[in-house]
mmCIF file of C-alpha atoms in Angstrom:
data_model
loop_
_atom_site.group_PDB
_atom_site.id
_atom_site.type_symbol
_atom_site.label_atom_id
_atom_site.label_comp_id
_atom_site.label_asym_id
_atom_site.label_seq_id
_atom_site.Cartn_x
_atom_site.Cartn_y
_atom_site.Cartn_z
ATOM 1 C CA UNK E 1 -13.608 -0.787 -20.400
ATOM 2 C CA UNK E 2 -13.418 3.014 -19.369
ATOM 3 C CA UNK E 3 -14.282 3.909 -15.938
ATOM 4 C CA UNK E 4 -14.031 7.516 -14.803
ATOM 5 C CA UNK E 5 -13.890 7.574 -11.042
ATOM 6 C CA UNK E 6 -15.076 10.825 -8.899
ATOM 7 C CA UNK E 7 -13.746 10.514 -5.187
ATOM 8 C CA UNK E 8 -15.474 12.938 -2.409
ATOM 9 C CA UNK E 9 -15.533 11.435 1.258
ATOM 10 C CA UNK E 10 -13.762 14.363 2.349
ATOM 11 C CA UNK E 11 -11.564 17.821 2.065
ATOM 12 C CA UNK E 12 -10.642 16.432 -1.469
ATOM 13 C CA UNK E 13 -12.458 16.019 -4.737
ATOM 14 C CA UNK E 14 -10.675 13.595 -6.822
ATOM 15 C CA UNK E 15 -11.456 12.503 -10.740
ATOM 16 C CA UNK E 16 -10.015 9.801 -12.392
ATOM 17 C CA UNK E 17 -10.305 7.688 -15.257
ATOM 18 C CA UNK E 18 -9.304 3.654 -15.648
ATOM 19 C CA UNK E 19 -8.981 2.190 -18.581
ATOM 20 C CA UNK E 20 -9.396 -1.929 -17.580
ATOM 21 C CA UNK E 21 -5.721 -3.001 -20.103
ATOM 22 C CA UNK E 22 -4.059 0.363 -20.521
ATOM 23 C CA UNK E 23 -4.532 1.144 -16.400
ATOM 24 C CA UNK E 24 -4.628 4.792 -15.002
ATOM 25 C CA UNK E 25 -4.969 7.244 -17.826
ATOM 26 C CA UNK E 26 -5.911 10.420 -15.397
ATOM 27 C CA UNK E 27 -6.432 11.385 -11.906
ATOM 28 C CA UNK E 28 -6.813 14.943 -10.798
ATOM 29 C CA UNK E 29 -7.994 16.563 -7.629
ATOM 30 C CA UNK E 30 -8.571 19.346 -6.017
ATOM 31 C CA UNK E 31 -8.241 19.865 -1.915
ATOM 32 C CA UNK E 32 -10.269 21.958 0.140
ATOM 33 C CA UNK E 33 -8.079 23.718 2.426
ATOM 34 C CA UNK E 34 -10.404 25.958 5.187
ATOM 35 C CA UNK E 35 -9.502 29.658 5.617
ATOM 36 C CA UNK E 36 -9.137 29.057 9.330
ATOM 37 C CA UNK E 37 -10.364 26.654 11.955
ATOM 38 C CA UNK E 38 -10.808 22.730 11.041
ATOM 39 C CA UNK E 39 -12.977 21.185 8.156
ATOM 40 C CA UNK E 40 -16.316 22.138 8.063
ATOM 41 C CA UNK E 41 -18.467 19.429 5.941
ATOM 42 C CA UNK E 42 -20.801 21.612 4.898
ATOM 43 C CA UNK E 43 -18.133 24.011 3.042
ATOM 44 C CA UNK E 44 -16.195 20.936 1.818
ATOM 45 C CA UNK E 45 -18.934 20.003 -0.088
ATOM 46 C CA UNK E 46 -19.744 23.280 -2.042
ATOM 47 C CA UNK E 47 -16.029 23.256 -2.606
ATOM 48 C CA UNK E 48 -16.799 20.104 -4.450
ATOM 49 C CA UNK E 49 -19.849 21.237 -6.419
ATOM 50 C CA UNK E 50 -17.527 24.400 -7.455
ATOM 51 C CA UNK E 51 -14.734 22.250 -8.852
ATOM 52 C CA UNK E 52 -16.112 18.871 -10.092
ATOM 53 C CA UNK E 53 -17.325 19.597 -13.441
ATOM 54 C CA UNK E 54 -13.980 21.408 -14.484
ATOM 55 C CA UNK E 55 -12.285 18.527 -12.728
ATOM 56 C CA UNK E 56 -13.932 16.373 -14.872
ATOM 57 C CA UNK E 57 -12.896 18.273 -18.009
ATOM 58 C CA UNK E 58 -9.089 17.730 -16.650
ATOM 59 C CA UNK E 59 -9.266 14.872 -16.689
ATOM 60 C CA UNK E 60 -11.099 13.928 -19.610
ATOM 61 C CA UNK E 61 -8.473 16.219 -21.502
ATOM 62 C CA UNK E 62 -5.366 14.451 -19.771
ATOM 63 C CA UNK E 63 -6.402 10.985 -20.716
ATOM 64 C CA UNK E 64 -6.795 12.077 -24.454
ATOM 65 C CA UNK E 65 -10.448 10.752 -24.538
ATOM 66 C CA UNK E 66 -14.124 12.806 -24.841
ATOM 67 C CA UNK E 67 -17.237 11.868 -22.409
ATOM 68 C CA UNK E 68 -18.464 9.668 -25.146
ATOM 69 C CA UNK E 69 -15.488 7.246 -24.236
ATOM 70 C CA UNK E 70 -16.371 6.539 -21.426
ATOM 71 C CA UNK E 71 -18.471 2.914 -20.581
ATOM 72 C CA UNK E 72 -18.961 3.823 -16.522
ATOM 73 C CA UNK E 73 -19.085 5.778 -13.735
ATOM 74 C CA UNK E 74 -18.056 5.251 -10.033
ATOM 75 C CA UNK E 75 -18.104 7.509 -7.186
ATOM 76 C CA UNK E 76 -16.989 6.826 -3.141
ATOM 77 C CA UNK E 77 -20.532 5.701 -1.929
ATOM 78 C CA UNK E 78 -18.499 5.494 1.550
ATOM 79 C CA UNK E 79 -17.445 5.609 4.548
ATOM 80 C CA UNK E 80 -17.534 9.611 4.700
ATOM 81 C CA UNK E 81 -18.219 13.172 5.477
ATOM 82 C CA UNK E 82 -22.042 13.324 4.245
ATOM 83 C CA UNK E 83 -22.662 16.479 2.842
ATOM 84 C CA UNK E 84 -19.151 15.726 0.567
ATOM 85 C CA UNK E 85 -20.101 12.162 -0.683
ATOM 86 C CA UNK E 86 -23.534 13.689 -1.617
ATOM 87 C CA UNK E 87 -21.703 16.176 -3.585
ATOM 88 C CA UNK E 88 -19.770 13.553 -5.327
ATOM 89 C CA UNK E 89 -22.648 11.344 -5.723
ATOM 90 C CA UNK E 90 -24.652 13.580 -7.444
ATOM 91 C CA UNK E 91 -22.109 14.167 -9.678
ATOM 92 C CA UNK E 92 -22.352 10.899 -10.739
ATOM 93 C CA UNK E 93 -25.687 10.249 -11.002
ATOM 94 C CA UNK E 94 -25.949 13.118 -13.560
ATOM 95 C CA UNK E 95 -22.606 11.975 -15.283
ATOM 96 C CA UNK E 96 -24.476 8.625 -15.658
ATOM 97 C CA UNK E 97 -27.762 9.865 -16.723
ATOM 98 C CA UNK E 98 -26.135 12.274 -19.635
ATOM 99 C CA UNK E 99 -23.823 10.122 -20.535
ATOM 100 C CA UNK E 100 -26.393 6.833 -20.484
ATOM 101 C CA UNK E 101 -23.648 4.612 -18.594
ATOM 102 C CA UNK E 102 -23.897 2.537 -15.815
ATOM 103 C CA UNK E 103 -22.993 3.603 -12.365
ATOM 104 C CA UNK E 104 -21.189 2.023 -9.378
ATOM 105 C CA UNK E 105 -20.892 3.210 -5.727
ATOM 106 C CA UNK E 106 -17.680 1.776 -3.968
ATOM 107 C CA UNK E 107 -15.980 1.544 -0.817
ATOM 108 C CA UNK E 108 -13.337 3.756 -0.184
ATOM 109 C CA UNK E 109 -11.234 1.325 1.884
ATOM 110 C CA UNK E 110 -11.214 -1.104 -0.223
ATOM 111 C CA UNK E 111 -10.493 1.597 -3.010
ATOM 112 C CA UNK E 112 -7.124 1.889 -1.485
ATOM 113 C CA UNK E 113 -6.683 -1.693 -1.534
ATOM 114 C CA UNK E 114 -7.468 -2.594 -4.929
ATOM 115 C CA UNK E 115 -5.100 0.538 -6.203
ATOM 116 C CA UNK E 116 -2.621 -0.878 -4.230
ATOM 117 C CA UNK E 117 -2.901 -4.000 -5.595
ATOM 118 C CA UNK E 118 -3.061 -2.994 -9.154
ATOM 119 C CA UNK E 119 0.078 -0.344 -8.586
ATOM 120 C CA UNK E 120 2.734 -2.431 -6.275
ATOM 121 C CA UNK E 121 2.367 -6.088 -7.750
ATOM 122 C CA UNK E 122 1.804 -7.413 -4.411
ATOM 123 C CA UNK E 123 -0.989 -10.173 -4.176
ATOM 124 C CA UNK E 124 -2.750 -10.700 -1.355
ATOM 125 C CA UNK E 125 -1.221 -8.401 1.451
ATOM 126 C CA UNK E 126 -2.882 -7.369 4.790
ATOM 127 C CA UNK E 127 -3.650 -3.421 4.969
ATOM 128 C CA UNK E 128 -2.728 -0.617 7.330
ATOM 129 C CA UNK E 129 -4.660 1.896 6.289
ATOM 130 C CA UNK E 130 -4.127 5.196 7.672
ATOM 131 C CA UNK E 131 -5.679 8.004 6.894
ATOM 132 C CA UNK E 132 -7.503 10.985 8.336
ATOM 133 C CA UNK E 133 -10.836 9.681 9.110
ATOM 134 C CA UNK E 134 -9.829 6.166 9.048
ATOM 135 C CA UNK E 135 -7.304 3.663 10.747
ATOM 136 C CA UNK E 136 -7.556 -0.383 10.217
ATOM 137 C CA UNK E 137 -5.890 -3.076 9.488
ATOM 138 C CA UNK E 138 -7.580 -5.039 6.689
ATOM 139 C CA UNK E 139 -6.501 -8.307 5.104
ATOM 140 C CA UNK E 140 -8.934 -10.436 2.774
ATOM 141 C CA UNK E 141 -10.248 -13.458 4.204
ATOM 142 C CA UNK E 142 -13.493 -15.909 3.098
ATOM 143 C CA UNK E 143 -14.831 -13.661 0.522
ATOM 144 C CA UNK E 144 -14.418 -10.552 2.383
ATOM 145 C CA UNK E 145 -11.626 -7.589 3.411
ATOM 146 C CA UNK E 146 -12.166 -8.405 7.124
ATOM 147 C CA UNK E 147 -11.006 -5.693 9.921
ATOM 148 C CA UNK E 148 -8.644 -6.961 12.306
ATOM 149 C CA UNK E 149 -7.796 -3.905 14.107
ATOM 150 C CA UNK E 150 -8.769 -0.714 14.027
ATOM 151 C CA UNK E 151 -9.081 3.159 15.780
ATOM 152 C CA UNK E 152 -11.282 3.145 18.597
ATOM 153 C CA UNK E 153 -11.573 6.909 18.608
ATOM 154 C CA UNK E 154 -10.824 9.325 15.861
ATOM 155 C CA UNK E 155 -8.450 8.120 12.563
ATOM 156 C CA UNK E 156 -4.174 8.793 13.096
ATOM 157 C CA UNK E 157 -4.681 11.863 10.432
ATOM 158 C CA UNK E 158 -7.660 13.473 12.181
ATOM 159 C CA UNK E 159 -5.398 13.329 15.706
ATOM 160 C CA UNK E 160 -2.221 14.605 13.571
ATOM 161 C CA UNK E 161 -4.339 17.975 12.178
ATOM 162 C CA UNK E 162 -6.202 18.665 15.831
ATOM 163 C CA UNK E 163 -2.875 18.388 17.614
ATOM 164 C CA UNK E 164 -1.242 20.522 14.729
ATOM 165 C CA UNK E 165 -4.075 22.880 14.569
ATOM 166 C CA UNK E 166 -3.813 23.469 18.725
ATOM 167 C CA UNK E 167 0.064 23.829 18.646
ATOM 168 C CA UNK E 168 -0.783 26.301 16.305
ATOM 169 C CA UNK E 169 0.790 24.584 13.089
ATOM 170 C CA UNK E 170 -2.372 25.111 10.881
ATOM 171 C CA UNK E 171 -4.487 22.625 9.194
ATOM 172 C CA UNK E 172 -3.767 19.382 7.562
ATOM 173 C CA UNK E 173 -0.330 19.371 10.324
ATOM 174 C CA UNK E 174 0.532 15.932 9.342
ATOM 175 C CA UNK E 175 3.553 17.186 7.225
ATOM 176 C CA UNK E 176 4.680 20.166 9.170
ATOM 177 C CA UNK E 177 4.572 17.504 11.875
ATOM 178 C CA UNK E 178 6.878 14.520 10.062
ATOM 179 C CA UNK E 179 9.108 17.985 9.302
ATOM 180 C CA UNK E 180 9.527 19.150 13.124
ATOM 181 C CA UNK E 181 9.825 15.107 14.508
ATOM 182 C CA UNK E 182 13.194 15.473 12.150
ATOM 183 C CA UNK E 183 14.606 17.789 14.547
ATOM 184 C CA UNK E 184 13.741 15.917 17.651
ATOM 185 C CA UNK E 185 15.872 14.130 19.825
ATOM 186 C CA UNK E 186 14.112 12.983 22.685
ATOM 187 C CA UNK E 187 11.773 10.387 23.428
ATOM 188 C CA UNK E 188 8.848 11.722 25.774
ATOM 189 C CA UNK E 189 6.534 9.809 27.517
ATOM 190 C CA UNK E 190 3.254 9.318 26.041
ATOM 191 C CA UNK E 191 0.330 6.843 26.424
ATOM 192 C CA UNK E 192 0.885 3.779 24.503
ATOM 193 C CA UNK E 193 -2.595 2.956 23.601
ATOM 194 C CA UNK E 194 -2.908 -0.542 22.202
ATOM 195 C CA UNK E 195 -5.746 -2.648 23.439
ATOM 196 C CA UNK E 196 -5.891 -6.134 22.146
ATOM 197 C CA UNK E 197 -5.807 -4.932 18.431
ATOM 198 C CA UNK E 198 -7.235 -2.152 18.548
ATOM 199 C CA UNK E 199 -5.703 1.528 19.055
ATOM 200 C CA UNK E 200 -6.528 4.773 20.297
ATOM 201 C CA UNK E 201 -5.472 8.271 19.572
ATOM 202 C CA UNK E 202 -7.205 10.763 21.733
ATOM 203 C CA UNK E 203 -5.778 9.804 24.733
ATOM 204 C CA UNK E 204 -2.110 10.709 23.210
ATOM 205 C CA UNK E 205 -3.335 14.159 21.905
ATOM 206 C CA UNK E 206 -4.640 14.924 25.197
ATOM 207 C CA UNK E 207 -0.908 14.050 26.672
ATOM 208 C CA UNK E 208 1.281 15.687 24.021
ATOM 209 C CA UNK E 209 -0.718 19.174 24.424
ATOM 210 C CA UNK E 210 -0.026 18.721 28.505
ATOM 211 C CA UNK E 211 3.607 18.564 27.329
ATOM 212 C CA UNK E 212 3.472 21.336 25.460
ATOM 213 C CA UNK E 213 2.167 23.808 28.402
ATOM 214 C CA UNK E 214 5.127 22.453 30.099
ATOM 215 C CA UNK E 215 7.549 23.806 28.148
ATOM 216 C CA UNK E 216 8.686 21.055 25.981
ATOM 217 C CA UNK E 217 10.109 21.638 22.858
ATOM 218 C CA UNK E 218 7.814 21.089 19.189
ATOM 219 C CA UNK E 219 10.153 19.473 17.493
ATOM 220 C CA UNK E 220 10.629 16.574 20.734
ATOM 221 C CA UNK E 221 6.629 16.682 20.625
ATOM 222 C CA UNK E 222 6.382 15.599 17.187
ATOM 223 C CA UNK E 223 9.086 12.943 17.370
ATOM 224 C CA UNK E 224 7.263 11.625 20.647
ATOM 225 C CA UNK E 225 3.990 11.570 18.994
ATOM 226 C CA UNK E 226 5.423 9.954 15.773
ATOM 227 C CA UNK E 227 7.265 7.210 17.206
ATOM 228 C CA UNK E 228 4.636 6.532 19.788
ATOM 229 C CA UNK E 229 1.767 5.962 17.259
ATOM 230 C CA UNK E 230 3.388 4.683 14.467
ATOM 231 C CA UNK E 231 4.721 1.754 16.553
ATOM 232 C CA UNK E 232 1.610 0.748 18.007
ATOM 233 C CA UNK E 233 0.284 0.761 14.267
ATOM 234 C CA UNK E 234 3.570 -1.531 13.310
ATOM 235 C CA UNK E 235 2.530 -3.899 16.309
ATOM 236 C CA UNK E 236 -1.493 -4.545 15.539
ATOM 237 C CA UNK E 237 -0.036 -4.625 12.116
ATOM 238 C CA UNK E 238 2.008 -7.375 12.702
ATOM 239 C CA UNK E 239 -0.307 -9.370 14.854
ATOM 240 C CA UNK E 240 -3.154 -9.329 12.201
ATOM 241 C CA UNK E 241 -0.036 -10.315 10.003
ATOM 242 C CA UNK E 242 0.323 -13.333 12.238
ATOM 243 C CA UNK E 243 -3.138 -14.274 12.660
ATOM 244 C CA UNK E 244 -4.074 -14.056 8.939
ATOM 245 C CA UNK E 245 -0.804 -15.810 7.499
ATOM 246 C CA UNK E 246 0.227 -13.055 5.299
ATOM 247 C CA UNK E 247 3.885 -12.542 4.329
ATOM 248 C CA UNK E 248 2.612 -8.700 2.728
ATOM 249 C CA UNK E 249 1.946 -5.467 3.974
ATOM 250 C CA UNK E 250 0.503 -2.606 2.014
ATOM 251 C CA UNK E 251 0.277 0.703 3.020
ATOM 252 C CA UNK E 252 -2.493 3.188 1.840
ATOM 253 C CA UNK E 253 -3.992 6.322 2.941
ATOM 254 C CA UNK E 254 -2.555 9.765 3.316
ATOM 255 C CA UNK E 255 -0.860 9.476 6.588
ATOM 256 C CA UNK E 256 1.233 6.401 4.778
ATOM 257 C CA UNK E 257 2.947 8.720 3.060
ATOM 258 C CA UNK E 258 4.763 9.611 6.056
ATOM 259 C CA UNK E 259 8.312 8.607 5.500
ATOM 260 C CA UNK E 260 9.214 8.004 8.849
ATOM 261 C CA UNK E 261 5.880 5.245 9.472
ATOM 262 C CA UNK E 262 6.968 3.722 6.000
ATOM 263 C CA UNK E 263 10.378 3.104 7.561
ATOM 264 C CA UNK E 264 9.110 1.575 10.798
ATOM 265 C CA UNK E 265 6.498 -0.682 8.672
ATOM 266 C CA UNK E 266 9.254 -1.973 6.851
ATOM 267 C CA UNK E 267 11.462 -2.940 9.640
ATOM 268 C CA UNK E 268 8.922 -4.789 10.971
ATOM 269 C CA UNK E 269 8.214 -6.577 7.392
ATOM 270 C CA UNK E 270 11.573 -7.496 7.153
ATOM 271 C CA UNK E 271 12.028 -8.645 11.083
ATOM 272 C CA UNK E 272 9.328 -11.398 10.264
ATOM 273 C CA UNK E 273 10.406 -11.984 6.449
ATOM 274 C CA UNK E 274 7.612 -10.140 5.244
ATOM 275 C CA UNK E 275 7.442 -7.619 2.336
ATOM 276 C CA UNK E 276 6.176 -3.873 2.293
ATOM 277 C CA UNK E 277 4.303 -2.400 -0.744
ATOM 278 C CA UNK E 278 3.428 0.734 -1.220
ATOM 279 C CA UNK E 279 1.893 2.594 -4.072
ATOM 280 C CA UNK E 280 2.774 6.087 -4.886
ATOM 281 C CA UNK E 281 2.123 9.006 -3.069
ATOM 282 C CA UNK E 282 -0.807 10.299 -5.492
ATOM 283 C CA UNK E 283 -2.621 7.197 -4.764
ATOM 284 C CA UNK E 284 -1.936 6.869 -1.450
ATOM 285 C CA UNK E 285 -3.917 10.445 -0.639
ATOM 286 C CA UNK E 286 -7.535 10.366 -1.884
ATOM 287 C CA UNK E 287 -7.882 10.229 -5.477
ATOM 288 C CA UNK E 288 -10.523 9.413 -8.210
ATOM 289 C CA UNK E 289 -8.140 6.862 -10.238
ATOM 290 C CA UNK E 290 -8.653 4.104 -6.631
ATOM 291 C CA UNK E 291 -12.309 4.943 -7.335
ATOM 292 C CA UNK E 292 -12.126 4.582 -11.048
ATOM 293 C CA UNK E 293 -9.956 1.493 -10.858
ATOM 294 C CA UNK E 294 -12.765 -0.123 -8.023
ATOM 295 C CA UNK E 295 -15.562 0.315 -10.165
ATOM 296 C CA UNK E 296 -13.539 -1.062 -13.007
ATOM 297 C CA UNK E 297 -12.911 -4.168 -11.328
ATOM 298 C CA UNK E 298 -16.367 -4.713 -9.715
ATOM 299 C CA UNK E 299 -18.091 -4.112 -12.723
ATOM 300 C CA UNK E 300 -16.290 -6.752 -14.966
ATOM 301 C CA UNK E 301 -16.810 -9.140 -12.009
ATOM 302 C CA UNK E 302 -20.693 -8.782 -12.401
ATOM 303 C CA UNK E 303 -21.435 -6.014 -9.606
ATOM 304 C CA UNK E 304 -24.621 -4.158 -11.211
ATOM 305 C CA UNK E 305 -26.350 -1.056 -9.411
ATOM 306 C CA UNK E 306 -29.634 0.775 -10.003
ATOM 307 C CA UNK E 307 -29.851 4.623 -9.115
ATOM 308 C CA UNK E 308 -31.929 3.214 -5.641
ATOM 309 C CA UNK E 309 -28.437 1.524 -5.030
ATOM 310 C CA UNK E 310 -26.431 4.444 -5.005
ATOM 311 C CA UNK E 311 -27.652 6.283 -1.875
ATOM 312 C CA UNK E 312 -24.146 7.375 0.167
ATOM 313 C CA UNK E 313 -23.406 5.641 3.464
ATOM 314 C CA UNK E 314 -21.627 7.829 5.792
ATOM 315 C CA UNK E 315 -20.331 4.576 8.051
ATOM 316 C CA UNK E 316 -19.623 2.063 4.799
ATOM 317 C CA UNK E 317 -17.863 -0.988 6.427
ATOM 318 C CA UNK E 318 -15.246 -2.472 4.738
ATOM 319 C CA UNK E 319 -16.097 -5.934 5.643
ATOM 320 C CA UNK E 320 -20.140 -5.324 4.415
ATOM 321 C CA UNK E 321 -19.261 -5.653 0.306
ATOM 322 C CA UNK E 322 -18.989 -9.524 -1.025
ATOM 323 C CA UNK E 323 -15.276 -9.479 -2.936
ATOM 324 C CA UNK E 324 -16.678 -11.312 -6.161
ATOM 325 C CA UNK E 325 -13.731 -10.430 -7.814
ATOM 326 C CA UNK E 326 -11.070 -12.155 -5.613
#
């Protein structure tokens, strides 16, 4: 089975296309990067209409196939910006009317999971996903990806780019960030926000820019910040690790491709005889092949959808969708 995958929850529009024995034949994407300021939904989404269709074309063209190849179509139903997953859902629905194929909404979380999975070879890991809108810690447990932990206020990536964008770094600072904590060498003191397993972000922000009216240098800033969060995501981690009896770790979402959190997950995988897994960067950002590859799976498990099903959620919970596959 062919599945061609469109992924829109936020500044990117991903397209991707899963073929269910030969794996990921495309993905392609295209990331909407604001002229000034922070992301503004409403422009994301045009940005989305604009590119999808010759997105689509891409990718069609770099898996060697035509649309009439193609057995289904899934899209990110959620969790979301809403004017973006609209954009990508009606994308969809009019790639499944033309092409008369059925259609599939899916979670992004899970998305990330189940490309994971498919990518790494690990089995049944617990997840620290970390992304822009999104920080949890998911691991599968009686028929569902449960949440163990997760941001109480805004996701690690969406702190990362309002810190950047107010130390006047631009937007999307999450790399220029990981590049200035290289040149720091000192440890400042920031709030160390774990409660029970849970996190929060704000709170450090809020300290960090107070450090930086006092004179302290960027690069110690960024170091601070790094080490700071990215431990308290290594101990929740660990403790749903614990809890669940998993000896696996996967990382997905953008901000896991931050070299420096990959190292301190690891560490703390191999501290507890554990293993780390993580897939390659192009499917740890958003993409449409996790999308492509979800529907895949869901659909040869029996998951059917009507177009009444396919309605976006902006606040899809990973632990609402039955795992009939697993």
């Amino acid at each position: 089975m062919i599945t061609l995958g469109i992924e829109g929850t936020a500044h990117t529009l991903g397209v991707g296309i899963a073929d269910s024995d030969a794996g990921i034949l495309a993905n392609v994407l295209d990331m909407y990067r604001p002229p000034q300021g922070g992301l503004h939904p409403r422009e994301a989404a045009n940005h989305h209409a604009d590119v999808v269709a010759p997105l689509v074309s891409k990718a069609l063209e770099e898996a060697g196939l035509s649309p009439k190849d193609i057995d289904l179509i899934s899209f990110s139903k959620g969790p979301g910006l809403g004017p973006c997953l609209r954009s990508a859902a009606t994308a969809a629905r009019a790639l499944s009317c033309g092409l008369e194929v059925p259609i599939i909404g899916v979670n992004h979380c899970i998305a990330h999971i189940e490309i994971g999975r498919a990518t790494t070879g690990c089995r049944d890991p617990a997840l620290l996903y970390a992304s822009g809108g999104n920080t949890q810690v998911i691991a599968f447990s009686n028929g569902r990806y449960r949440i163990f932990g997760e941001t109480l206020d805004v996701g690690i990536g969406n702190m990362l780019d309002k810190l950047g964008r107010e130390l006047g770094l631009g937007f999307y600072a999450g790399p220029t960030i990981e590049k200035l904590a290289l040149e720091g060498d000192k440890l400042l003191d920031l709030p160390y926000s774990v409660k029970g397993m849970d996190v929060a972000f704000s709170g450090i922000m809020t300290a960090a820019l107070v450090l930086y009216k006092k004179g302290h240098r960027l690069e110690d800033i960024a170091y601070s910040v790094q080490e700071t969060c990215f431990a308290m995501l290594a101990e929740v981690t660990e403790r749903a690790m614990a809890h669940v009896g998993k000896d696996e770790v996967l990382l997905g979402g953008g901000v896991a491709q931050n070299t420096r959190l990959r190292e301190m997950i690891a560490e703390m995988a191999h501290e507890r005889g554990a293993e780390m897994f993580c897939p390659d960067r192009r499917f740890c950002m958003d993409n449409g092949a996790m999308i492509a590859w979800l529907g895949n799976v869901m659909y040869q498990s029996g998951v059917r959808m009507d177009m009444a099903d396919t309605v976006v959620e902006q606040r899809f919970r990973t632990d609402e969708v039955e795992v009939s596959w697993r």
